[in-house]
Amino acid sequence: MELVTLPPGVDTLLIPLEGAVQAEPGRRRVIYFEASREGVVDREGEDIAADALWASRELFLKQGNIDVNHWSWLGNPPGTGMRPEYVIGLPLEVRRQGPSIFVKAELFSNLAPPPPGSSGEWADRVWHSLTQMAPPMRWFPSVFGKLAPDAVVDVEVRDGQKVRVIRGPIEWYSVGLAQRAQNPALPPVSLEPLSAFAKAETTGQPVAMGRVAVVPYRTLAKALTQAAILTAGDPRALDAKRGLTGVPALRRESLEALYRRLAPRVLRGLLLGRVEGSVEGVAKAFAKLGAPPCAARRMALRLGKELMTPKGVQGKGRRRP
């Protein structure tokens, strides 16, 4: 039985935290997207065969790029010449699942502040919009390339409109990210593995993205369930075997029991948007529910740390509030 549910279409909770999720030098900026889907017509009236893209995947992986709005190839405005400063990343892997082609790519990271208007700055802008804004910006993928001299292009009539069906071969050079979807049927860029990548790469563990913790809903729901089990009956009994006696035992056991009783309620508040997703907001929620002011912030930090720490790697001497 699930304790809570999210609105339809939502499966991830973004929780801004402190310290533990600061951007780390060298952290890889990996994104996932469905680049194309055979049988679906884009805004230009074209349908690209999955076989055509799949056959050109090696060219894309070796020589292709990820850019903004195809501006690195077409210019800004289009027709003004190539603009390499709009290249923001490189493809890492291409996978096929039925009629769909999926891409795993990496945006550039900067070891030093990038020059204004450079590729590094545009990569920072896109990454910032995905990880530091609430709600995150939507970026939609669009395939860019050219037809080979011997390419086959059929013209079909679908729903009263002519459709150019590109059979290939083609030369696939790039995927542009844009805020207007070239193919409205395709979902926006994701920070979590999609479809063909999901089974192989999804661990269910929270991921730090800059100052945001991306917490899969299943992970949070499991934490809520475990918290409910832990707090059933008399929570102080959970600390009876710790060997503490006297006043220190009373104080530490009481705070531990209080944390275990309040943490599920704070988690529910985060999930439902009733608690501000920051250390201060979470600490305020703990205090409002009865935690001593001196312990509320430590409880907030502990909750964030437990969400970000995979089960089984926590130290045996974990500090308690």
mmCIF file of C-alpha atoms in Angstrom:
data_model
loop_
_atom_site.group_PDB
_atom_site.id
_atom_site.type_symbol
_atom_site.label_atom_id
_atom_site.label_comp_id
_atom_site.label_asym_id
_atom_site.label_seq_id
_atom_site.Cartn_x
_atom_site.Cartn_y
_atom_site.Cartn_z
ATOM 1 C CA MET A 1 0.000 0.000 0.000
ATOM 2 C CA GLU A 2 1.430 3.360 -1.018
ATOM 3 C CA LEU A 3 1.245 6.083 1.590
ATOM 4 C CA VAL A 4 1.068 8.922 -0.923
ATOM 5 C CA THR A 5 0.744 9.467 -4.649
ATOM 6 C CA LEU A 6 2.043 12.115 -7.003
ATOM 7 C CA PRO A 7 0.034 14.002 -9.618
ATOM 8 C CA PRO A 8 -0.370 12.130 -12.941
ATOM 9 C CA GLY A 9 2.763 12.197 -15.058
ATOM 10 C CA VAL A 10 5.107 13.026 -12.155
ATOM 11 C CA ASP A 11 7.587 10.368 -11.057
ATOM 12 C CA THR A 12 10.497 12.405 -9.665
ATOM 13 C CA LEU A 13 10.861 14.763 -6.725
ATOM 14 C CA LEU A 14 13.474 17.534 -6.901
ATOM 15 C CA ILE A 15 14.732 18.469 -3.433
ATOM 16 C CA PRO A 16 17.201 21.372 -3.129
ATOM 17 C CA LEU A 17 19.645 20.478 -0.368
ATOM 18 C CA GLU A 18 22.684 22.001 1.277
ATOM 19 C CA GLY A 19 26.337 21.042 1.136
ATOM 20 C CA ALA A 20 26.068 17.405 0.140
ATOM 21 C CA VAL A 21 24.720 18.188 -3.325
ATOM 22 C CA GLN A 22 26.922 21.114 -4.227
ATOM 23 C CA ALA A 23 28.193 20.862 -7.780
ATOM 24 C CA GLU A 24 31.406 18.858 -7.801
ATOM 25 C CA PRO A 25 34.294 19.559 -10.188
ATOM 26 C CA GLY A 26 34.207 17.007 -12.960
ATOM 27 C CA ARG A 27 30.625 15.874 -12.337
ATOM 28 C CA ARG A 28 29.311 14.589 -15.626
ATOM 29 C CA ARG A 29 26.321 16.352 -17.124
ATOM 30 C CA VAL A 30 24.522 13.401 -18.691
ATOM 31 C CA ILE A 31 21.162 13.735 -20.448
ATOM 32 C CA TYR A 32 18.863 11.293 -22.235
ATOM 33 C CA PHE A 33 16.324 11.758 -24.998
ATOM 34 C CA GLU A 34 14.345 10.036 -27.721
ATOM 35 C CA ALA A 35 15.852 11.496 -30.881
ATOM 36 C CA SER A 36 13.377 10.108 -33.396
ATOM 37 C CA ARG A 37 10.434 7.738 -33.759
ATOM 38 C CA GLU A 38 9.533 6.113 -37.038
ATOM 39 C CA GLY A 39 5.898 6.515 -38.041
ATOM 40 C CA VAL A 40 5.540 9.959 -36.441
ATOM 41 C CA VAL A 41 5.525 13.037 -38.681
ATOM 42 C CA ASP A 42 7.444 16.144 -37.582
ATOM 43 C CA ARG A 43 6.542 19.797 -38.157
ATOM 44 C CA GLU A 44 8.231 19.786 -41.556
ATOM 45 C CA GLY A 45 6.105 16.891 -42.761
ATOM 46 C CA GLU A 46 8.911 14.317 -42.591
ATOM 47 C CA ASP A 47 9.083 10.819 -41.171
ATOM 48 C CA ILE A 48 12.604 9.409 -40.737
ATOM 49 C CA ALA A 49 12.974 5.642 -40.889
ATOM 50 C CA ALA A 50 14.604 4.196 -37.777
ATOM 51 C CA ASP A 51 16.851 2.062 -39.999
ATOM 52 C CA ALA A 52 18.267 5.218 -41.613
ATOM 53 C CA LEU A 53 19.334 6.787 -38.310
ATOM 54 C CA TRP A 54 20.520 3.503 -36.864
ATOM 55 C CA ALA A 55 22.766 2.887 -39.878
ATOM 56 C CA SER A 56 24.367 6.323 -39.352
ATOM 57 C CA ARG A 57 24.871 6.055 -35.607
ATOM 58 C CA GLU A 58 28.639 5.513 -35.839
ATOM 59 C CA LEU A 59 29.056 8.739 -37.820
ATOM 60 C CA PHE A 60 26.976 10.586 -35.235
ATOM 61 C CA LEU A 61 28.966 9.151 -32.323
ATOM 62 C CA LYS A 62 32.360 9.862 -33.899
ATOM 63 C CA GLN A 63 31.740 13.247 -35.542
ATOM 64 C CA GLY A 64 28.389 14.522 -34.318
ATOM 65 C CA ASN A 65 27.456 16.945 -31.564
ATOM 66 C CA ILE A 66 24.670 18.301 -29.395
ATOM 67 C CA ASP A 67 23.879 21.961 -30.007
ATOM 68 C CA VAL A 68 21.235 24.640 -29.445
ATOM 69 C CA ASN A 69 18.573 25.017 -32.153
ATOM 70 C CA HIS A 70 20.933 23.694 -34.886
ATOM 71 C CA TRP A 71 22.663 27.078 -34.705
ATOM 72 C CA SER A 72 26.133 25.523 -34.783
ATOM 73 C CA TRP A 73 25.342 24.298 -38.303
ATOM 74 C CA LEU A 74 22.887 26.857 -39.662
ATOM 75 C CA GLY A 75 23.856 30.040 -37.817
ATOM 76 C CA ASN A 76 21.844 32.428 -35.686
ATOM 77 C CA PRO A 77 19.754 33.589 -37.424
ATOM 78 C CA PRO A 78 19.662 30.566 -39.765
ATOM 79 C CA GLY A 79 21.537 31.044 -42.997
ATOM 80 C CA THR A 80 24.335 33.182 -41.553
ATOM 81 C CA GLY A 81 26.978 30.455 -41.374
ATOM 82 C CA MET A 82 28.195 27.868 -38.882
ATOM 83 C CA ARG A 83 28.484 29.005 -35.256
ATOM 84 C CA PRO A 84 30.558 26.496 -33.246
ATOM 85 C CA GLU A 85 29.933 28.385 -30.003
ATOM 86 C CA TYR A 86 26.464 26.833 -29.904
ATOM 87 C CA VAL A 87 27.875 23.292 -29.581
ATOM 88 C CA ILE A 88 27.090 22.288 -25.982
ATOM 89 C CA GLY A 89 27.927 18.590 -25.798
ATOM 90 C CA LEU A 90 28.696 15.262 -27.439
ATOM 91 C CA PRO A 91 26.799 11.991 -27.896
ATOM 92 C CA LEU A 92 27.895 9.058 -25.742
ATOM 93 C CA GLU A 93 25.673 6.200 -26.872
ATOM 94 C CA VAL A 94 22.820 5.408 -29.246
ATOM 95 C CA ARG A 95 20.271 2.666 -28.688
ATOM 96 C CA ARG A 96 17.281 1.460 -30.630
ATOM 97 C CA GLN A 97 14.011 0.176 -29.260
ATOM 98 C CA GLY A 98 11.451 -0.714 -31.893
ATOM 99 C CA PRO A 99 10.705 2.365 -34.005
ATOM 100 C CA SER A 100 12.524 4.717 -31.612
ATOM 101 C CA ILE A 101 16.132 5.900 -31.475
ATOM 102 C CA PHE A 102 17.401 6.925 -28.032
ATOM 103 C CA VAL A 103 20.525 8.937 -27.244
ATOM 104 C CA LYS A 104 22.651 9.324 -24.155
ATOM 105 C CA ALA A 105 24.719 12.513 -24.338
ATOM 106 C CA GLU A 106 26.962 14.629 -22.161
ATOM 107 C CA LEU A 107 26.973 18.420 -21.934
ATOM 108 C CA PHE A 108 30.300 20.183 -21.527
ATOM 109 C CA SER A 109 31.540 20.966 -18.004
ATOM 110 C CA ASN A 110 33.847 23.905 -17.286
ATOM 111 C CA LEU A 111 37.005 23.659 -15.185
ATOM 112 C CA ALA A 112 37.147 27.465 -15.153
ATOM 113 C CA PRO A 113 34.569 30.199 -15.811
ATOM 114 C CA PRO A 114 33.824 30.050 -19.550
ATOM 115 C CA PRO A 115 34.305 33.082 -21.833
ATOM 116 C CA PRO A 116 31.067 34.970 -22.565
ATOM 117 C CA GLY A 117 29.223 33.556 -25.538
ATOM 118 C CA SER A 118 31.358 30.407 -25.683
ATOM 119 C CA SER A 119 30.278 26.775 -25.935
ATOM 120 C CA GLY A 120 30.995 26.431 -22.230
ATOM 121 C CA GLU A 121 28.662 29.278 -21.362
ATOM 122 C CA TRP A 122 25.839 27.858 -23.469
ATOM 123 C CA ALA A 123 26.377 24.428 -21.910
ATOM 124 C CA ASP A 124 26.160 26.078 -18.470
ATOM 125 C CA ARG A 125 22.953 27.865 -19.461
ATOM 126 C CA VAL A 126 21.228 24.704 -20.625
ATOM 127 C CA TRP A 127 22.404 22.661 -17.622
ATOM 128 C CA HIS A 128 21.344 25.431 -15.241
ATOM 129 C CA SER A 129 17.874 25.509 -16.792
ATOM 130 C CA LEU A 130 17.552 21.748 -16.297
ATOM 131 C CA THR A 131 18.872 21.500 -12.737
ATOM 132 C CA GLN A 132 18.627 24.891 -11.012
ATOM 133 C CA MET A 133 15.203 26.121 -12.106
ATOM 134 C CA ALA A 134 11.814 25.123 -10.724
ATOM 135 C CA PRO A 135 10.106 23.903 -12.742
ATOM 136 C CA PRO A 136 12.974 22.794 -14.976
ATOM 137 C CA MET A 137 13.124 24.168 -18.515
ATOM 138 C CA ARG A 138 11.865 21.854 -21.255
ATOM 139 C CA TRP A 139 14.312 21.152 -24.093
ATOM 140 C CA PHE A 140 13.141 19.112 -27.079
ATOM 141 C CA PRO A 141 15.466 17.132 -29.387
ATOM 142 C CA SER A 142 15.621 17.575 -33.162
ATOM 143 C CA VAL A 143 17.756 15.461 -35.511
ATOM 144 C CA PHE A 144 20.044 17.240 -37.991
ATOM 145 C CA GLY A 145 21.837 15.725 -40.984
ATOM 146 C CA LYS A 146 21.748 15.444 -44.737
ATOM 147 C CA LEU A 147 20.671 12.931 -47.335
ATOM 148 C CA ALA A 148 23.290 10.747 -48.962
ATOM 149 C CA PRO A 149 23.512 11.016 -52.780
ATOM 150 C CA ASP A 150 21.725 7.670 -53.158
ATOM 151 C CA ALA A 151 19.077 8.350 -50.530
ATOM 152 C CA VAL A 152 15.545 7.099 -51.054
ATOM 153 C CA VAL A 153 12.700 9.455 -50.147
ATOM 154 C CA ASP A 154 9.119 8.318 -50.629
ATOM 155 C CA VAL A 155 6.086 10.578 -50.634
ATOM 156 C CA GLU A 156 2.975 9.253 -48.936
ATOM 157 C CA VAL A 157 -0.413 10.770 -48.215
ATOM 158 C CA ARG A 158 -1.460 10.509 -44.574
ATOM 159 C CA ASP A 159 -4.645 12.061 -43.282
ATOM 160 C CA GLY A 160 -4.880 14.121 -46.447
ATOM 161 C CA GLN A 161 -1.348 15.532 -46.183
ATOM 162 C CA LYS A 162 1.808 14.670 -48.105
ATOM 163 C CA VAL A 163 4.555 13.160 -45.963
ATOM 164 C CA ARG A 164 8.191 12.738 -47.010
ATOM 165 C CA VAL A 165 9.330 9.350 -45.748
ATOM 166 C CA ILE A 166 13.130 9.328 -45.535
ATOM 167 C CA ARG A 167 14.335 5.769 -46.051
ATOM 168 C CA GLY A 168 18.028 6.644 -46.172
ATOM 169 C CA PRO A 169 20.891 6.383 -46.290
ATOM 170 C CA ILE A 170 21.494 9.624 -44.424
ATOM 171 C CA GLU A 171 24.424 11.335 -42.710
ATOM 172 C CA TRP A 172 23.461 12.071 -39.119
ATOM 173 C CA TYR A 173 25.538 14.921 -37.695
ATOM 174 C CA SER A 174 23.758 16.450 -34.750
ATOM 175 C CA VAL A 175 20.819 16.747 -32.400
ATOM 176 C CA GLY A 176 19.667 20.257 -31.600
ATOM 177 C CA LEU A 177 17.934 21.115 -28.343
ATOM 178 C CA ALA A 178 15.137 23.641 -28.694
ATOM 179 C CA GLN A 179 12.295 24.968 -26.569
ATOM 180 C CA ARG A 180 9.855 24.476 -29.434
ATOM 181 C CA ALA A 181 9.361 20.819 -30.253
ATOM 182 C CA GLN A 182 10.208 19.916 -33.834
ATOM 183 C CA ASN A 183 8.384 16.664 -33.203
ATOM 184 C CA PRO A 184 5.607 17.241 -30.623
ATOM 185 C CA ALA A 185 5.203 13.481 -30.134
ATOM 186 C CA LEU A 186 8.662 13.165 -28.563
ATOM 187 C CA PRO A 187 9.213 13.906 -24.853
ATOM 188 C CA PRO A 188 11.685 16.566 -23.680
ATOM 189 C CA VAL A 189 15.236 15.863 -22.578
ATOM 190 C CA SER A 190 15.491 13.895 -19.334
ATOM 191 C CA LEU A 191 18.099 13.715 -16.577
ATOM 192 C CA GLU A 192 17.103 10.117 -15.911
ATOM 193 C CA PRO A 193 17.634 7.180 -18.283
ATOM 194 C CA LEU A 194 14.779 6.712 -20.734
ATOM 195 C CA SER A 195 13.306 3.499 -22.083
ATOM 196 C CA ALA A 196 16.181 1.710 -23.844
ATOM 197 C CA PHE A 197 18.636 3.020 -21.214
ATOM 198 C CA ALA A 198 16.354 2.812 -18.182
ATOM 199 C CA LYS A 199 16.612 -0.881 -17.329
ATOM 200 C CA ALA A 200 20.385 -0.924 -17.647
ATOM 201 C CA GLU A 201 21.171 2.296 -15.817
ATOM 202 C CA THR A 202 18.420 3.138 -13.350
ATOM 203 C CA THR A 203 19.445 2.223 -9.799
ATOM 204 C CA GLY A 204 16.577 3.856 -7.943
ATOM 205 C CA GLN A 205 19.041 5.903 -5.907
ATOM 206 C CA PRO A 206 18.886 9.693 -5.593
ATOM 207 C CA VAL A 207 21.239 11.592 -7.896
ATOM 208 C CA ALA A 208 22.910 14.924 -7.157
ATOM 209 C CA MET A 209 22.526 17.445 -9.982
ATOM 210 C CA GLY A 210 24.159 20.695 -8.945
ATOM 211 C CA ARG A 211 22.169 21.920 -5.933
ATOM 212 C CA VAL A 212 19.254 19.613 -6.662
ATOM 213 C CA ALA A 213 18.700 16.054 -5.499
ATOM 214 C CA VAL A 214 16.753 14.051 -8.063
ATOM 215 C CA VAL A 215 14.862 11.520 -5.958
ATOM 216 C CA PRO A 216 12.874 8.851 -7.841
ATOM 217 C CA TYR A 217 9.351 8.544 -6.474
ATOM 218 C CA ARG A 218 9.736 4.797 -5.900
ATOM 219 C CA THR A 219 12.734 5.487 -3.672
ATOM 220 C CA LEU A 220 10.832 8.088 -1.675
ATOM 221 C CA ALA A 221 7.759 5.868 -1.360
ATOM 222 C CA LYS A 222 9.967 3.052 -0.086
ATOM 223 C CA ALA A 223 11.514 5.392 2.467
ATOM 224 C CA LEU A 224 8.063 6.433 3.635
ATOM 225 C CA THR A 225 6.975 2.823 3.977
ATOM 226 C CA GLN A 226 10.087 1.883 5.939
ATOM 227 C CA ALA A 227 9.615 4.903 8.175
ATOM 228 C CA ALA A 228 6.022 3.869 8.865
ATOM 229 C CA ILE A 229 7.170 0.371 9.823
ATOM 230 C CA LEU A 230 9.919 1.707 12.064
ATOM 231 C CA THR A 231 7.558 3.983 13.944
ATOM 232 C CA ALA A 232 4.825 1.406 14.535
ATOM 233 C CA GLY A 233 4.088 0.863 18.213
ATOM 234 C CA ASP A 234 6.496 2.422 20.698
ATOM 235 C CA PRO A 235 9.415 3.908 18.711
ATOM 236 C CA ARG A 236 11.550 4.148 21.838
ATOM 237 C CA ALA A 237 11.764 0.361 21.844
ATOM 238 C CA LEU A 238 13.958 0.624 18.759
ATOM 239 C CA ASP A 239 16.702 2.151 20.910
ATOM 240 C CA ALA A 240 16.431 -0.251 23.819
ATOM 241 C CA LYS A 241 19.368 -2.363 22.598
ATOM 242 C CA ARG A 242 21.800 0.482 22.181
ATOM 243 C CA GLY A 243 23.179 0.046 25.706
ATOM 244 C CA LEU A 244 22.653 3.644 26.823
ATOM 245 C CA THR A 245 21.707 4.361 30.418
ATOM 246 C CA GLY A 246 20.740 7.306 32.540
ATOM 247 C CA VAL A 247 20.068 10.845 31.296
ATOM 248 C CA PRO A 248 22.132 10.493 28.063
ATOM 249 C CA ALA A 249 20.049 7.466 27.097
ATOM 250 C CA LEU A 250 16.796 9.297 27.736
ATOM 251 C CA ARG A 251 17.869 12.337 25.750
ATOM 252 C CA ARG A 252 19.337 10.473 22.771
ATOM 253 C CA GLU A 253 16.579 7.870 22.636
ATOM 254 C CA SER A 254 13.920 10.555 22.861
ATOM 255 C CA LEU A 255 15.437 12.569 20.011
ATOM 256 C CA GLU A 256 15.908 9.450 17.896
ATOM 257 C CA ALA A 257 12.321 8.392 18.489
ATOM 258 C CA LEU A 258 11.117 11.915 17.745
ATOM 259 C CA TYR A 259 13.064 12.003 14.469
ATOM 260 C CA ARG A 260 11.678 8.656 13.357
ATOM 261 C CA ARG A 261 8.163 9.795 14.179
ATOM 262 C CA LEU A 262 8.432 13.162 12.437
ATOM 263 C CA ALA A 263 10.546 12.256 9.374
ATOM 264 C CA PRO A 264 7.709 10.480 7.501
ATOM 265 C CA ARG A 265 5.421 13.490 8.043
ATOM 266 C CA VAL A 266 8.067 15.882 6.748
ATOM 267 C CA LEU A 267 8.654 13.625 3.728
ATOM 268 C CA ARG A 268 4.940 13.657 2.978
ATOM 269 C CA GLY A 269 4.966 17.434 3.231
ATOM 270 C CA LEU A 270 7.844 17.619 0.739
ATOM 271 C CA LEU A 271 6.092 15.264 -1.639
ATOM 272 C CA LEU A 272 2.836 17.211 -1.535
ATOM 273 C CA GLY A 273 4.536 20.604 -1.824
ATOM 274 C CA ARG A 274 3.543 21.716 1.664
ATOM 275 C CA VAL A 275 7.134 21.912 2.873
ATOM 276 C CA GLU A 276 9.703 24.129 1.205
ATOM 277 C CA GLY A 277 12.425 22.024 -0.398
ATOM 278 C CA SER A 278 15.408 23.583 1.388
ATOM 279 C CA VAL A 279 17.306 22.871 4.584
ATOM 280 C CA GLU A 280 15.669 25.877 6.233
ATOM 281 C CA GLY A 281 12.222 24.828 5.041
ATOM 282 C CA VAL A 282 12.668 21.246 6.224
ATOM 283 C CA ALA A 283 14.067 22.390 9.588
ATOM 284 C CA LYS A 284 11.093 24.708 10.004
ATOM 285 C CA ALA A 285 8.753 21.774 9.324
ATOM 286 C CA PHE A 286 10.491 19.634 11.964
ATOM 287 C CA ALA A 287 10.257 22.479 14.480
ATOM 288 C CA LYS A 288 6.590 23.073 13.691
ATOM 289 C CA LEU A 289 5.873 19.398 14.374
ATOM 290 C CA GLY A 290 7.525 19.602 17.797
ATOM 291 C CA ALA A 291 11.270 19.134 17.357
ATOM 292 C CA PRO A 292 13.436 21.317 19.637
ATOM 293 C CA PRO A 293 14.851 24.288 17.675
ATOM 294 C CA CYS A 294 18.397 23.164 18.506
ATOM 295 C CA ALA A 295 17.727 19.747 16.910
ATOM 296 C CA ALA A 296 15.438 20.708 14.010
ATOM 297 C CA ARG A 297 18.252 21.729 11.662
ATOM 298 C CA ARG A 298 20.278 18.585 12.441
ATOM 299 C CA MET A 299 17.191 16.519 11.686
ATOM 300 C CA ALA A 300 16.759 18.337 8.369
ATOM 301 C CA LEU A 301 20.373 17.675 7.390
ATOM 302 C CA ARG A 302 20.080 14.038 8.454
ATOM 303 C CA LEU A 303 16.938 13.571 6.376
ATOM 304 C CA GLY A 304 18.698 14.982 3.321
ATOM 305 C CA LYS A 305 21.739 12.796 3.907
ATOM 306 C CA GLU A 306 19.635 9.657 4.296
ATOM 307 C CA LEU A 307 17.798 10.382 1.054
ATOM 308 C CA MET A 308 21.122 10.779 -0.741
ATOM 309 C CA THR A 309 22.890 7.762 0.816
ATOM 310 C CA PRO A 310 22.245 4.350 -0.792
ATOM 311 C CA LYS A 311 21.151 1.669 1.642
ATOM 312 C CA GLY A 312 24.034 -0.399 2.910
ATOM 313 C CA VAL A 313 26.795 2.216 2.673
ATOM 314 C CA GLN A 314 25.940 4.244 5.760
ATOM 315 C CA GLY A 315 28.526 4.078 8.535
ATOM 316 C CA LYS A 316 27.795 2.032 11.624
ATOM 317 C CA GLY A 317 28.534 5.048 13.768
ATOM 318 C CA ARG A 318 25.968 7.300 12.122
ATOM 319 C CA ARG A 319 25.323 10.414 14.131
ATOM 320 C CA ARG A 320 21.866 10.970 15.441
ATOM 321 C CA PRO A 321 20.157 14.307 16.067
#
